[in-house]
Structure formats: structure tokens, C-alpha cells
Amino acid sequence: MGMWASLDAMWEMPAEKRIFGAVLLFSWTVYLWETFLAQRQRRIYKTTTHVPLELGQIMDSETFEKSRLYQLDKSTFSFWSGLYSEIEGTLILLFGGIPYLWRLSGRFCGYAGFGPEYETLGFFMKDAVKKFIVTQCILLPVSSLLLYIIKIGGDYFFIYAWLFTLVVSLVLVTIYADYIAPLFDKFTPLPEGKLKQEIEVMAKSIDFPLTKVYVVEGSKRSSHSNAYFYGFFKNKRIVLFDTLLEEYSVLNKAILEESGVEARKDGEGDSEEIKANVKNKKQGCKNEEVLAVLGHELGHWKLGHTVKNIIISQMNSFLCFFLFAVLIGRKELFSAFGFYNSQPTLIGLLIIFQFIFSPYNEVLSFCLTVLSRRFEFQADAFAKKLGKAKDLYSALIKLNKDNLGFPVSDWLFSMWHYSHPPLLERLQALESSKQD
């Protein structure tokens, strides 16, 4: 009886108080759920202290332990930073921080987060300044034009706003790799040679309209390896990170110098102990493995994953702008966050997209994560059809090692968070073809 009375009393509260309470309740529910999942995964990091049997022949104990400790440190930092952010956000809402900041500055500014493993503090600071300048050069005019479109668009402003963001996103995708990315990293054409020839042959075999292949100097920013393609229609380009290429890796050169190994063909003249030591510490993939990774990436293109993701993204964008148009006139939404006498459009965007859409965004994020994992398995299967199963198998292990990924994961944590399937699941899916 008491519970129903409490519910009746809650529904009798003003609409703005119910909205505010629901936003806070959902925010803390999501935080507690994320914390629960993180603790499950942290338990895996603590208890899994030995290399799994499935990886016993392909992963050494030193790499495994280094990865385990790295992930433990990340999870500790994530817990405290998440708790701080949640408490900070709650206090800002409870004490009217949003209207206060609006009155104080009249605008909101983004901030740059710490990137992955920068080589030096000076490089990080230089990079942060560049990011801030580039972000402001893009964000300020785009935001201003979007607000202007919403203001003058009339009853159908949401259509014009959606079309505007669509054009902006397509323009940014088009110019990013050629004009924005080179501001941060050095891009050089892949030299003529066996690897480039084999990439061109593979691209031609699946009708991929390749025009150029670049190597990006990503090693100054991070030890993580990657490869991607970009471009529209008949002008596709492939970008390989130097950390992906064994012969380009700066780390490998340092290891050879440290070990006293000269750049001889196949390490001729070196002791077996030195060879094993260098092999275990080496970064990147051999040419055959690089081709297997590219076979996976090109599989995303051939199977239409890129187009499907764009369509889903734009459908979601249109839906959000439509719902924004429906909700922007509701005074109780503004009152719930302390805006009783005004309804600024920018504040409306913040309230609706960040707070009101939160439940929808969580569900959508999970669905996209599930879809992404499905796409990854399909791309792996495509690489198999190209005869790359064995090389992709070994490449995935090397990339996991280079990226300090931990090969064991809690099923619930991975289901909710991982856009890529866990390593062991991908290896199992490749195993039969590898043996064949």
C-alpha cells in the first residue's frame, strides 16, 4: 500500500520535477550497470594469471602478464574517473549548474581528452593545441549554421537540419584523410615493391577501385596498429599504420639495435636465443599477414557494411531531429533544468540530445555493438574466402599483443561493450579454415 501511495504522490508532482528525477535516476542506473559490468571484467583480470590453453603455443607469459597489468591499471583509472564524472554531473544538475554556466559565459566549450600513448609531453601538448584549433574551426561555424537553420526553418526545420548535418558529415569524411589527418600525422606513399603489388592484385580481384596506398606514421602517437580505407566511388585509398608493418616499425629497429642484431636477411649469423628474443618483442605483421588484415577490411566494403552503417546513422539522425522538433516547444523540459523564463535553442539541443534521449541512446548503442560484431565475423569469413585464414589467424594474435589487448573477457561485459568479438571467439571461427 505504501509503495503505491509513493508512486501516486510521484505522479502528482509537477511535470518538470518528474522529468528531472527520471533523468537523475536513469543516469545513476546506467552508471551502476556499467560499474557492475566493469567489476565482472576486473575479476577476470585478477584471477586469470596464466595464458589460456588455447593460446599456450602462441602467446608468451611475459606478454600476457604485461597485458593483464595494463588492463588492470586502465580499469582502476576508469572506475575513479567514472565515479568523479557521475558525481560532478549530479551536483551540476542539483545545484543549477547549467543555467549558471549559461548566464556566465553564454556558450559551451568542448575539451580535449588524453590520447593513447604519446611519445613525449611536448608532442602531446602540440597535438592538443592542434586538435583544439581544428575542432573550433569546424565546430563553431557548423554549430552556428545549425542553430540558424533551426531558427529560420519553420515547421520543417528538422528536415533542413538533417540535410545540413548529412552534407557536413560527407564533406568531413571526404576531406579528413587528405587535409585534416596530415596536420597530425605524416602520410607517405607505400614504396613500390612486393607488398604494394600484392595489395593492388587483391584489390583488383574483388573490384575495389584502389588509387593510392599510404603509410601513416602513427608510432609517435600510439603503439596500436590499424589499417583503413577511405574515399567515394572510384577513388578509394588504403592507409596502413607503420606499427602494422613489421619492416616499418620504429620499435623493431630499436629492438634490433638493443639486441645487437644487424639487419641481415633472416637473421643469419645470430644465435637462436637472440632470434627468439627479437621475435617475441617484435611489433607488426609480415606482408602475408598485412594482406590478410586488408582482406578483412576490404570485406567490410565488399559486403556493404560501410554503406549500411551510413544508412543506419542517417536514419537515426533524422529520427533524432524529428523528435527534437516535437519536444523543443515543451516548456517543462526547460523548467526541469532551471530555465523558467527562456528556452535557448542550444540548451534545448543539450537537454534533449544528452538527457532526454539517454534511454534510447543506450538501447541503440547496444544494438549497434551487436551488429558491429556480426559485421566483424562476416569480414573475417570474407578474408577466409580469399584464402587468408591462416595469416589472419596469426595477424589477430600479433595485433592483440601489440595493442596490449587481454584475450580473456567476461561474457556479459564483452556482449555489452565489445564492438569486435573477443580474440578467442574470432580464432575459433577461423580455426577450421586454418587447418584446412
PDB file of C-alpha atoms in Angstrom, residues 144-399:
ATOM      1  CA  SER A 144      26.249  28.467 -35.727  1.00  0.00           C
ATOM      2  CA  LEU A 145      24.774  27.427 -39.072  1.00  0.00           C
ATOM      3  CA  LEU A 146      22.811  24.599 -37.450  1.00  0.00           C
ATOM      4  CA  LEU A 147      21.300  26.967 -34.867  1.00  0.00           C
ATOM      5  CA  TYR A 148      20.468  29.444 -37.647  1.00  0.00           C
ATOM      6  CA  ILE A 149      18.737  26.712 -39.688  1.00  0.00           C
ATOM      7  CA  ILE A 150      16.689  25.665 -36.649  1.00  0.00           C
ATOM      8  CA  LYS A 151      15.740  29.316 -36.061  1.00  0.00           C
ATOM      9  CA  ILE A 152      14.573  30.148 -39.597  1.00  0.00           C
ATOM     10  CA  GLY A 153      13.476  26.679 -40.775  1.00  0.00           C
ATOM     11  CA  GLY A 154       9.863  26.928 -39.700  1.00  0.00           C
ATOM     12  CA  ASP A 155       7.765  23.835 -39.023  1.00  0.00           C
ATOM     13  CA  TYR A 156      10.011  21.610 -41.139  1.00  0.00           C
ATOM     14  CA  PHE A 157      13.346  22.808 -39.776  1.00  0.00           C
ATOM     15  CA  PHE A 158      14.223  19.251 -38.732  1.00  0.00           C
ATOM     16  CA  ILE A 159      14.440  18.202 -42.409  1.00  0.00           C
ATOM     17  CA  TYR A 160      16.771  21.065 -43.261  1.00  0.00           C
ATOM     18  CA  ALA A 161      18.851  20.453 -40.124  1.00  0.00           C
ATOM     19  CA  TRP A 162      19.200  16.773 -41.002  1.00  0.00           C
ATOM     20  CA  LEU A 163      20.190  17.555 -44.608  1.00  0.00           C
ATOM     21  CA  PHE A 164      22.745  20.083 -43.357  1.00  0.00           C
ATOM     22  CA  THR A 165      24.385  17.588 -40.964  1.00  0.00           C
ATOM     23  CA  LEU A 166      24.360  14.956 -43.734  1.00  0.00           C
ATOM     24  CA  VAL A 167      26.242  17.277 -46.089  1.00  0.00           C
ATOM     25  CA  VAL A 168      28.696  18.276 -43.349  1.00  0.00           C
ATOM     26  CA  SER A 169      29.429  14.646 -42.440  1.00  0.00           C
ATOM     27  CA  LEU A 170      30.011  13.686 -46.094  1.00  0.00           C
ATOM     28  CA  VAL A 171      32.316  16.669 -46.615  1.00  0.00           C
ATOM     29  CA  LEU A 172      34.316  15.840 -43.473  1.00  0.00           C
ATOM     30  CA  VAL A 173      34.669  12.189 -44.491  1.00  0.00           C
ATOM     31  CA  THR A 174      35.879  13.337 -47.909  1.00  0.00           C
ATOM     32  CA  ILE A 175      38.470  15.864 -46.711  1.00  0.00           C
ATOM     33  CA  TYR A 176      39.581  14.254 -43.439  1.00  0.00           C
ATOM     34  CA  ALA A 177      42.296  11.928 -44.722  1.00  0.00           C
ATOM     35  CA  ASP A 178      43.669  14.401 -47.300  1.00  0.00           C
ATOM     36  CA  TYR A 179      43.543  17.676 -45.366  1.00  0.00           C
ATOM     37  CA  ILE A 180      42.878  17.134 -41.652  1.00  0.00           C
ATOM     38  CA  ALA A 181      44.725  13.920 -40.723  1.00  0.00           C
ATOM     39  CA  PRO A 182      48.042  15.133 -42.288  1.00  0.00           C
ATOM     40  CA  LEU A 183      48.015  18.023 -39.797  1.00  0.00           C
ATOM     41  CA  PHE A 184      48.631  15.450 -37.057  1.00  0.00           C
ATOM     42  CA  ASP A 185      50.485  12.564 -38.723  1.00  0.00           C
ATOM     43  CA  LYS A 186      52.850  12.133 -41.635  1.00  0.00           C
ATOM     44  CA  PHE A 187      51.456  10.243 -44.644  1.00  0.00           C
ATOM     45  CA  THR A 188      53.821   8.793 -47.251  1.00  0.00           C
ATOM     46  CA  PRO A 189      53.021   6.655 -50.310  1.00  0.00           C
ATOM     47  CA  LEU A 190      53.836   2.981 -49.864  1.00  0.00           C
ATOM     48  CA  PRO A 191      57.005   2.398 -51.939  1.00  0.00           C
ATOM     49  CA  GLU A 192      56.900   0.181 -54.990  1.00  0.00           C
ATOM     50  CA  GLY A 193      57.596  -3.425 -54.099  1.00  0.00           C
ATOM     51  CA  LYS A 194      56.095  -6.830 -53.456  1.00  0.00           C
ATOM     52  CA  LEU A 195      53.629  -5.682 -50.749  1.00  0.00           C
ATOM     53  CA  LYS A 196      52.185  -2.889 -52.867  1.00  0.00           C
ATOM     54  CA  GLN A 197      51.887  -5.192 -55.888  1.00  0.00           C
ATOM     55  CA  GLU A 198      50.057  -7.841 -53.845  1.00  0.00           C
ATOM     56  CA  ILE A 199      47.701  -5.219 -52.378  1.00  0.00           C
ATOM     57  CA  GLU A 200      46.856  -3.979 -55.879  1.00  0.00           C
ATOM     58  CA  VAL A 201      46.289  -7.553 -57.120  1.00  0.00           C
ATOM     59  CA  MET A 202      43.960  -8.328 -54.195  1.00  0.00           C
ATOM     60  CA  ALA A 203      42.041  -5.070 -54.679  1.00  0.00           C
ATOM     61  CA  LYS A 204      41.623  -5.803 -58.383  1.00  0.00           C
ATOM     62  CA  SER A 205      40.406  -9.341 -57.679  1.00  0.00           C
ATOM     63  CA  ILE A 206      37.390  -8.003 -55.751  1.00  0.00           C
ATOM     64  CA  ASP A 207      36.854  -4.924 -57.977  1.00  0.00           C
ATOM     65  CA  PHE A 208      37.965  -2.481 -55.265  1.00  0.00           C
ATOM     66  CA  PRO A 209      38.783   0.803 -57.098  1.00  0.00           C
ATOM     67  CA  LEU A 210      42.141   1.420 -55.403  1.00  0.00           C
ATOM     68  CA  THR A 211      44.060   4.536 -56.449  1.00  0.00           C
ATOM     69  CA  LYS A 212      46.723   5.014 -53.740  1.00  0.00           C
ATOM     70  CA  VAL A 213      48.258   3.248 -50.733  1.00  0.00           C
ATOM     71  CA  TYR A 214      49.709   5.284 -47.863  1.00  0.00           C
ATOM     72  CA  VAL A 215      51.724   4.542 -44.743  1.00  0.00           C
ATOM     73  CA  VAL A 216      50.914   6.815 -41.780  1.00  0.00           C
ATOM     74  CA  GLU A 217      53.461   7.477 -39.057  1.00  0.00           C
ATOM     75  CA  GLY A 218      51.211   6.564 -36.140  1.00  0.00           C
ATOM     76  CA  SER A 219      54.007   5.286 -33.894  1.00  0.00           C
ATOM     77  CA  LYS A 220      54.604   8.727 -32.355  1.00  0.00           C
ATOM     78  CA  ARG A 221      51.021   8.797 -31.125  1.00  0.00           C
ATOM     79  CA  SER A 222      50.409   5.200 -30.112  1.00  0.00           C
ATOM     80  CA  SER A 223      51.759   1.665 -30.370  1.00  0.00           C
ATOM     81  CA  HIS A 224      48.351   0.483 -31.596  1.00  0.00           C
ATOM     82  CA  SER A 225      48.139  -0.930 -35.121  1.00  0.00           C
ATOM     83  CA  ASN A 226      45.443  -0.286 -37.675  1.00  0.00           C
ATOM     84  CA  ALA A 227      44.527  -0.101 -41.346  1.00  0.00           C
ATOM     85  CA  TYR A 228      41.607   1.561 -43.078  1.00  0.00           C
ATOM     86  CA  PHE A 229      40.328   2.730 -46.452  1.00  0.00           C
ATOM     87  CA  TYR A 230      38.507   5.891 -47.441  1.00  0.00           C
ATOM     88  CA  GLY A 231      37.112   7.705 -50.450  1.00  0.00           C
ATOM     89  CA  PHE A 232      33.954   7.690 -52.533  1.00  0.00           C
ATOM     90  CA  PHE A 233      33.057   5.988 -55.776  1.00  0.00           C
ATOM     91  CA  LYS A 234      36.110   5.213 -57.978  1.00  0.00           C
ATOM     92  CA  ASN A 235      38.666   6.989 -55.801  1.00  0.00           C
ATOM     93  CA  LYS A 236      39.469   4.611 -52.932  1.00  0.00           C
ATOM     94  CA  ARG A 237      42.664   4.790 -50.903  1.00  0.00           C
ATOM     95  CA  ILE A 238      44.181   2.479 -48.313  1.00  0.00           C
ATOM     96  CA  VAL A 239      46.093   3.681 -45.245  1.00  0.00           C
ATOM     97  CA  LEU A 240      48.431   1.385 -43.293  1.00  0.00           C
ATOM     98  CA  PHE A 241      49.820   2.352 -39.890  1.00  0.00           C
ATOM     99  CA  ASP A 242      53.597   1.988 -39.647  1.00  0.00           C
ATOM    100  CA  THR A 243      53.009  -0.028 -36.470  1.00  0.00           C
ATOM    101  CA  LEU A 244      51.150  -2.607 -38.571  1.00  0.00           C
ATOM    102  CA  LEU A 245      54.128  -3.187 -40.863  1.00  0.00           C
ATOM    103  CA  GLU A 246      56.934  -5.235 -39.348  1.00  0.00           C
ATOM    104  CA  GLU A 247      59.584  -3.727 -41.607  1.00  0.00           C
ATOM    105  CA  TYR A 248      58.436  -0.141 -40.931  1.00  0.00           C
ATOM    106  CA  SER A 249      58.105  -0.376 -37.148  1.00  0.00           C
ATOM    107  CA  VAL A 250      60.298   2.079 -35.237  1.00  0.00           C
ATOM    108  CA  LEU A 251      60.095  -0.250 -32.232  1.00  0.00           C
ATOM    109  CA  ASN A 252      61.559  -3.153 -34.215  1.00  0.00           C
ATOM    110  CA  LYS A 253      64.536  -1.060 -35.266  1.00  0.00           C
ATOM    111  CA  ALA A 254      65.164  -0.112 -31.632  1.00  0.00           C
ATOM    112  CA  ILE A 255      64.911  -3.780 -30.555  1.00  0.00           C
ATOM    113  CA  LEU A 256      67.420  -4.842 -33.207  1.00  0.00           C
ATOM    114  CA  GLU A 257      69.875  -2.180 -32.078  1.00  0.00           C
ATOM    115  CA  GLU A 258      69.372  -3.065 -28.406  1.00  0.00           C
ATOM    116  CA  SER A 259      69.889  -6.771 -29.105  1.00  0.00           C
ATOM    117  CA  GLY A 260      72.964  -6.174 -31.245  1.00  0.00           C
ATOM    118  CA  VAL A 261      71.293  -7.790 -34.262  1.00  0.00           C
ATOM    119  CA  GLU A 262      72.288  -6.425 -37.633  1.00  0.00           C
ATOM    120  CA  ALA A 263      69.823  -6.068 -40.474  1.00  0.00           C
ATOM    121  CA  ARG A 264      70.793  -9.363 -42.134  1.00  0.00           C
ATOM    122  CA  LYS A 265      68.487 -11.470 -44.194  1.00  0.00           C
ATOM    123  CA  ASP A 266      66.529 -13.842 -41.937  1.00  0.00           C
ATOM    124  CA  GLY A 267      68.890 -13.017 -39.049  1.00  0.00           C
ATOM    125  CA  GLU A 268      71.719 -15.124 -40.458  1.00  0.00           C
ATOM    126  CA  GLY A 269      74.631 -15.451 -38.047  1.00  0.00           C
ATOM    127  CA  ASP A 270      72.598 -14.652 -34.913  1.00  0.00           C
ATOM    128  CA  SER A 271      72.197 -17.115 -32.059  1.00  0.00           C
ATOM    129  CA  GLU A 272      68.869 -18.925 -31.595  1.00  0.00           C
ATOM    130  CA  GLU A 273      68.413 -17.199 -28.225  1.00  0.00           C
ATOM    131  CA  ILE A 274      68.758 -13.740 -29.765  1.00  0.00           C
ATOM    132  CA  LYS A 275      66.421 -14.662 -32.624  1.00  0.00           C
ATOM    133  CA  ALA A 276      63.746 -15.890 -30.186  1.00  0.00           C
ATOM    134  CA  ASN A 277      64.103 -12.781 -28.032  1.00  0.00           C
ATOM    135  CA  VAL A 278      63.740 -10.454 -31.009  1.00  0.00           C
ATOM    136  CA  LYS A 279      60.818 -12.436 -32.421  1.00  0.00           C
ATOM    137  CA  ASN A 280      58.851 -12.251 -29.150  1.00  0.00           C
ATOM    138  CA  LYS A 281      59.352  -8.489 -28.844  1.00  0.00           C
ATOM    139  CA  LYS A 282      58.814  -7.599 -32.486  1.00  0.00           C
ATOM    140  CA  GLN A 283      55.908  -5.356 -33.449  1.00  0.00           C
ATOM    141  CA  GLY A 284      53.734  -5.526 -36.526  1.00  0.00           C
ATOM    142  CA  CYS A 285      52.897  -8.140 -39.150  1.00  0.00           C
ATOM    143  CA  LYS A 286      54.602  -9.822 -42.067  1.00  0.00           C
ATOM    144  CA  ASN A 287      53.439  -8.976 -45.585  1.00  0.00           C
ATOM    145  CA  GLU A 288      51.158 -12.026 -45.798  1.00  0.00           C
ATOM    146  CA  GLU A 289      49.504 -11.051 -42.514  1.00  0.00           C
ATOM    147  CA  VAL A 290      49.106  -7.430 -43.624  1.00  0.00           C
ATOM    148  CA  LEU A 291      47.304  -8.702 -46.721  1.00  0.00           C
ATOM    149  CA  ALA A 292      45.033 -10.814 -44.514  1.00  0.00           C
ATOM    150  CA  VAL A 293      44.165  -7.769 -42.387  1.00  0.00           C
ATOM    151  CA  LEU A 294      43.410  -5.795 -45.548  1.00  0.00           C
ATOM    152  CA  GLY A 295      41.314  -8.704 -46.809  1.00  0.00           C
ATOM    153  CA  HIS A 296      39.215  -8.306 -43.670  1.00  0.00           C
ATOM    154  CA  GLU A 297      38.939  -4.527 -44.104  1.00  0.00           C
ATOM    155  CA  LEU A 298      38.049  -4.788 -47.780  1.00  0.00           C
ATOM    156  CA  GLY A 299      35.454  -7.371 -46.793  1.00  0.00           C
ATOM    157  CA  HIS A 300      33.591  -4.585 -44.985  1.00  0.00           C
ATOM    158  CA  TRP A 301      33.448  -2.704 -48.294  1.00  0.00           C
ATOM    159  CA  LYS A 302      32.553  -5.698 -50.471  1.00  0.00           C
ATOM    160  CA  LEU A 303      29.775  -6.812 -48.103  1.00  0.00           C
ATOM    161  CA  GLY A 304      28.275  -3.320 -47.948  1.00  0.00           C
ATOM    162  CA  HIS A 305      28.946  -2.767 -44.250  1.00  0.00           C
ATOM    163  CA  THR A 306      30.140   0.804 -44.797  1.00  0.00           C
ATOM    164  CA  VAL A 307      27.010   1.786 -46.717  1.00  0.00           C
ATOM    165  CA  LYS A 308      24.760   0.037 -44.191  1.00  0.00           C
ATOM    166  CA  ASN A 309      26.400   1.928 -41.318  1.00  0.00           C
ATOM    167  CA  ILE A 310      25.929   5.241 -43.129  1.00  0.00           C
ATOM    168  CA  ILE A 311      22.250   4.480 -43.762  1.00  0.00           C
ATOM    169  CA  ILE A 312      21.664   3.495 -40.120  1.00  0.00           C
ATOM    170  CA  SER A 313      23.469   6.605 -38.928  1.00  0.00           C
ATOM    171  CA  GLN A 314      21.415   8.913 -41.123  1.00  0.00           C
ATOM    172  CA  MET A 315      18.120   7.236 -40.225  1.00  0.00           C
ATOM    173  CA  ASN A 316      18.989   7.729 -36.568  1.00  0.00           C
ATOM    174  CA  SER A 317      19.981  11.345 -37.200  1.00  0.00           C
ATOM    175  CA  PHE A 318      16.699  12.082 -38.977  1.00  0.00           C
ATOM    176  CA  LEU A 319      14.676  10.433 -36.196  1.00  0.00           C
ATOM    177  CA  CYS A 320      16.502  12.435 -33.523  1.00  0.00           C
ATOM    178  CA  PHE A 321      15.936  15.740 -35.301  1.00  0.00           C
ATOM    179  CA  PHE A 322      12.264  14.872 -35.795  1.00  0.00           C
ATOM    180  CA  LEU A 323      11.820  14.085 -32.078  1.00  0.00           C
ATOM    181  CA  PHE A 324      13.752  17.236 -31.226  1.00  0.00           C
ATOM    182  CA  ALA A 325      11.232  19.223 -33.301  1.00  0.00           C
ATOM    183  CA  VAL A 326       8.385  17.604 -31.354  1.00  0.00           C
ATOM    184  CA  LEU A 327       9.938  18.264 -27.938  1.00  0.00           C
ATOM    185  CA  ILE A 328      11.629  21.662 -28.330  1.00  0.00           C
ATOM    186  CA  GLY A 329       8.401  23.530 -27.597  1.00  0.00           C
ATOM    187  CA  ARG A 330       7.766  21.792 -24.257  1.00  0.00           C
ATOM    188  CA  LYS A 331       8.395  24.400 -21.537  1.00  0.00           C
ATOM    189  CA  GLU A 332       8.512  21.759 -18.791  1.00  0.00           C
ATOM    190  CA  LEU A 333      11.714  20.325 -20.293  1.00  0.00           C
ATOM    191  CA  PHE A 334      13.476  23.660 -19.842  1.00  0.00           C
ATOM    192  CA  SER A 335      11.917  24.258 -16.426  1.00  0.00           C
ATOM    193  CA  ALA A 336      13.202  20.864 -15.249  1.00  0.00           C
ATOM    194  CA  PHE A 337      16.760  22.130 -15.721  1.00  0.00           C
ATOM    195  CA  GLY A 338      16.269  25.623 -14.283  1.00  0.00           C
ATOM    196  CA  PHE A 339      15.270  27.601 -17.385  1.00  0.00           C
ATOM    197  CA  TYR A 340      11.916  29.066 -16.307  1.00  0.00           C
ATOM    198  CA  ASN A 341      11.798  32.251 -18.353  1.00  0.00           C
ATOM    199  CA  SER A 342      13.703  31.358 -21.505  1.00  0.00           C
ATOM    200  CA  GLN A 343      14.135  28.484 -23.946  1.00  0.00           C
ATOM    201  CA  PRO A 344      17.542  28.844 -25.646  1.00  0.00           C
ATOM    202  CA  THR A 345      17.864  26.587 -28.685  1.00  0.00           C
ATOM    203  CA  LEU A 346      21.399  25.491 -27.754  1.00  0.00           C
ATOM    204  CA  ILE A 347      20.201  24.482 -24.276  1.00  0.00           C
ATOM    205  CA  GLY A 348      17.314  22.624 -25.896  1.00  0.00           C
ATOM    206  CA  LEU A 349      19.783  20.640 -28.000  1.00  0.00           C
ATOM    207  CA  LEU A 350      21.801  19.806 -24.877  1.00  0.00           C
ATOM    208  CA  ILE A 351      18.788  18.791 -22.767  1.00  0.00           C
ATOM    209  CA  ILE A 352      17.053  16.694 -25.414  1.00  0.00           C
ATOM    210  CA  PHE A 353      20.044  15.001 -27.059  1.00  0.00           C
ATOM    211  CA  GLN A 354      22.061  14.394 -23.887  1.00  0.00           C
ATOM    212  CA  PHE A 355      19.429  13.758 -21.224  1.00  0.00           C
ATOM    213  CA  ILE A 356      16.012  13.009 -22.733  1.00  0.00           C
ATOM    214  CA  PHE A 357      17.409  10.690 -25.415  1.00  0.00           C
ATOM    215  CA  SER A 358      19.632   8.822 -22.933  1.00  0.00           C
ATOM    216  CA  PRO A 359      17.478   5.639 -22.708  1.00  0.00           C
ATOM    217  CA  TYR A 360      17.129   5.499 -26.488  1.00  0.00           C
ATOM    218  CA  ASN A 361      20.872   6.065 -26.951  1.00  0.00           C
ATOM    219  CA  GLU A 362      21.750   3.198 -24.587  1.00  0.00           C
ATOM    220  CA  VAL A 363      19.489   0.766 -26.439  1.00  0.00           C
ATOM    221  CA  LEU A 364      20.740   1.956 -29.833  1.00  0.00           C
ATOM    222  CA  SER A 365      24.363   1.678 -28.718  1.00  0.00           C
ATOM    223  CA  PHE A 366      23.868  -1.935 -27.640  1.00  0.00           C
ATOM    224  CA  CYS A 367      22.112  -2.837 -30.902  1.00  0.00           C
ATOM    225  CA  LEU A 368      24.912  -1.258 -32.947  1.00  0.00           C
ATOM    226  CA  THR A 369      27.502  -3.138 -30.887  1.00  0.00           C
ATOM    227  CA  VAL A 370      25.757  -6.442 -31.677  1.00  0.00           C
ATOM    228  CA  LEU A 371      25.544  -5.506 -35.362  1.00  0.00           C
ATOM    229  CA  SER A 372      29.221  -4.483 -35.421  1.00  0.00           C
ATOM    230  CA  ARG A 373      30.302  -7.865 -34.034  1.00  0.00           C
ATOM    231  CA  ARG A 374      28.224  -9.582 -36.695  1.00  0.00           C
ATOM    232  CA  PHE A 375      29.917  -7.482 -39.377  1.00  0.00           C
ATOM    233  CA  GLU A 376      33.357  -8.380 -37.970  1.00  0.00           C
ATOM    234  CA  PHE A 377      32.643 -12.107 -38.188  1.00  0.00           C
ATOM    235  CA  GLN A 378      31.399 -11.627 -41.755  1.00  0.00           C
ATOM    236  CA  ALA A 379      34.554  -9.710 -42.703  1.00  0.00           C
ATOM    237  CA  ASP A 380      36.688 -12.478 -41.190  1.00  0.00           C
ATOM    238  CA  ALA A 381      34.723 -15.013 -43.244  1.00  0.00           C
ATOM    239  CA  PHE A 382      35.352 -12.908 -46.360  1.00  0.00           C
ATOM    240  CA  ALA A 383      39.093 -12.980 -45.679  1.00  0.00           C
ATOM    241  CA  LYS A 384      38.803 -16.774 -45.385  1.00  0.00           C
ATOM    242  CA  LYS A 385      37.288 -16.954 -48.872  1.00  0.00           C
ATOM    243  CA  LEU A 386      40.321 -15.066 -50.151  1.00  0.00           C
ATOM    244  CA  GLY A 387      42.482 -17.847 -48.699  1.00  0.00           C
ATOM    245  CA  LYS A 388      43.797 -15.672 -45.861  1.00  0.00           C
ATOM    246  CA  ALA A 389      42.504 -17.650 -42.855  1.00  0.00           C
ATOM    247  CA  LYS A 390      45.905 -18.844 -41.637  1.00  0.00           C
ATOM    248  CA  ASP A 391      47.544 -15.425 -41.987  1.00  0.00           C
ATOM    249  CA  LEU A 392      44.583 -13.606 -40.437  1.00  0.00           C
ATOM    250  CA  TYR A 393      44.740 -16.034 -37.509  1.00  0.00           C
ATOM    251  CA  SER A 394      48.360 -15.133 -36.754  1.00  0.00           C
ATOM    252  CA  ALA A 395      47.781 -11.426 -37.516  1.00  0.00           C
ATOM    253  CA  LEU A 396      44.963 -11.180 -34.966  1.00  0.00           C
ATOM    254  CA  ILE A 397      47.241 -12.641 -32.295  1.00  0.00           C
ATOM    255  CA  LYS A 398      50.034 -10.205 -33.141  1.00  0.00           C
ATOM    256  CA  LEU A 399      47.688  -7.198 -33.193  1.00  0.00           C
TER     257      LEU A 399
END
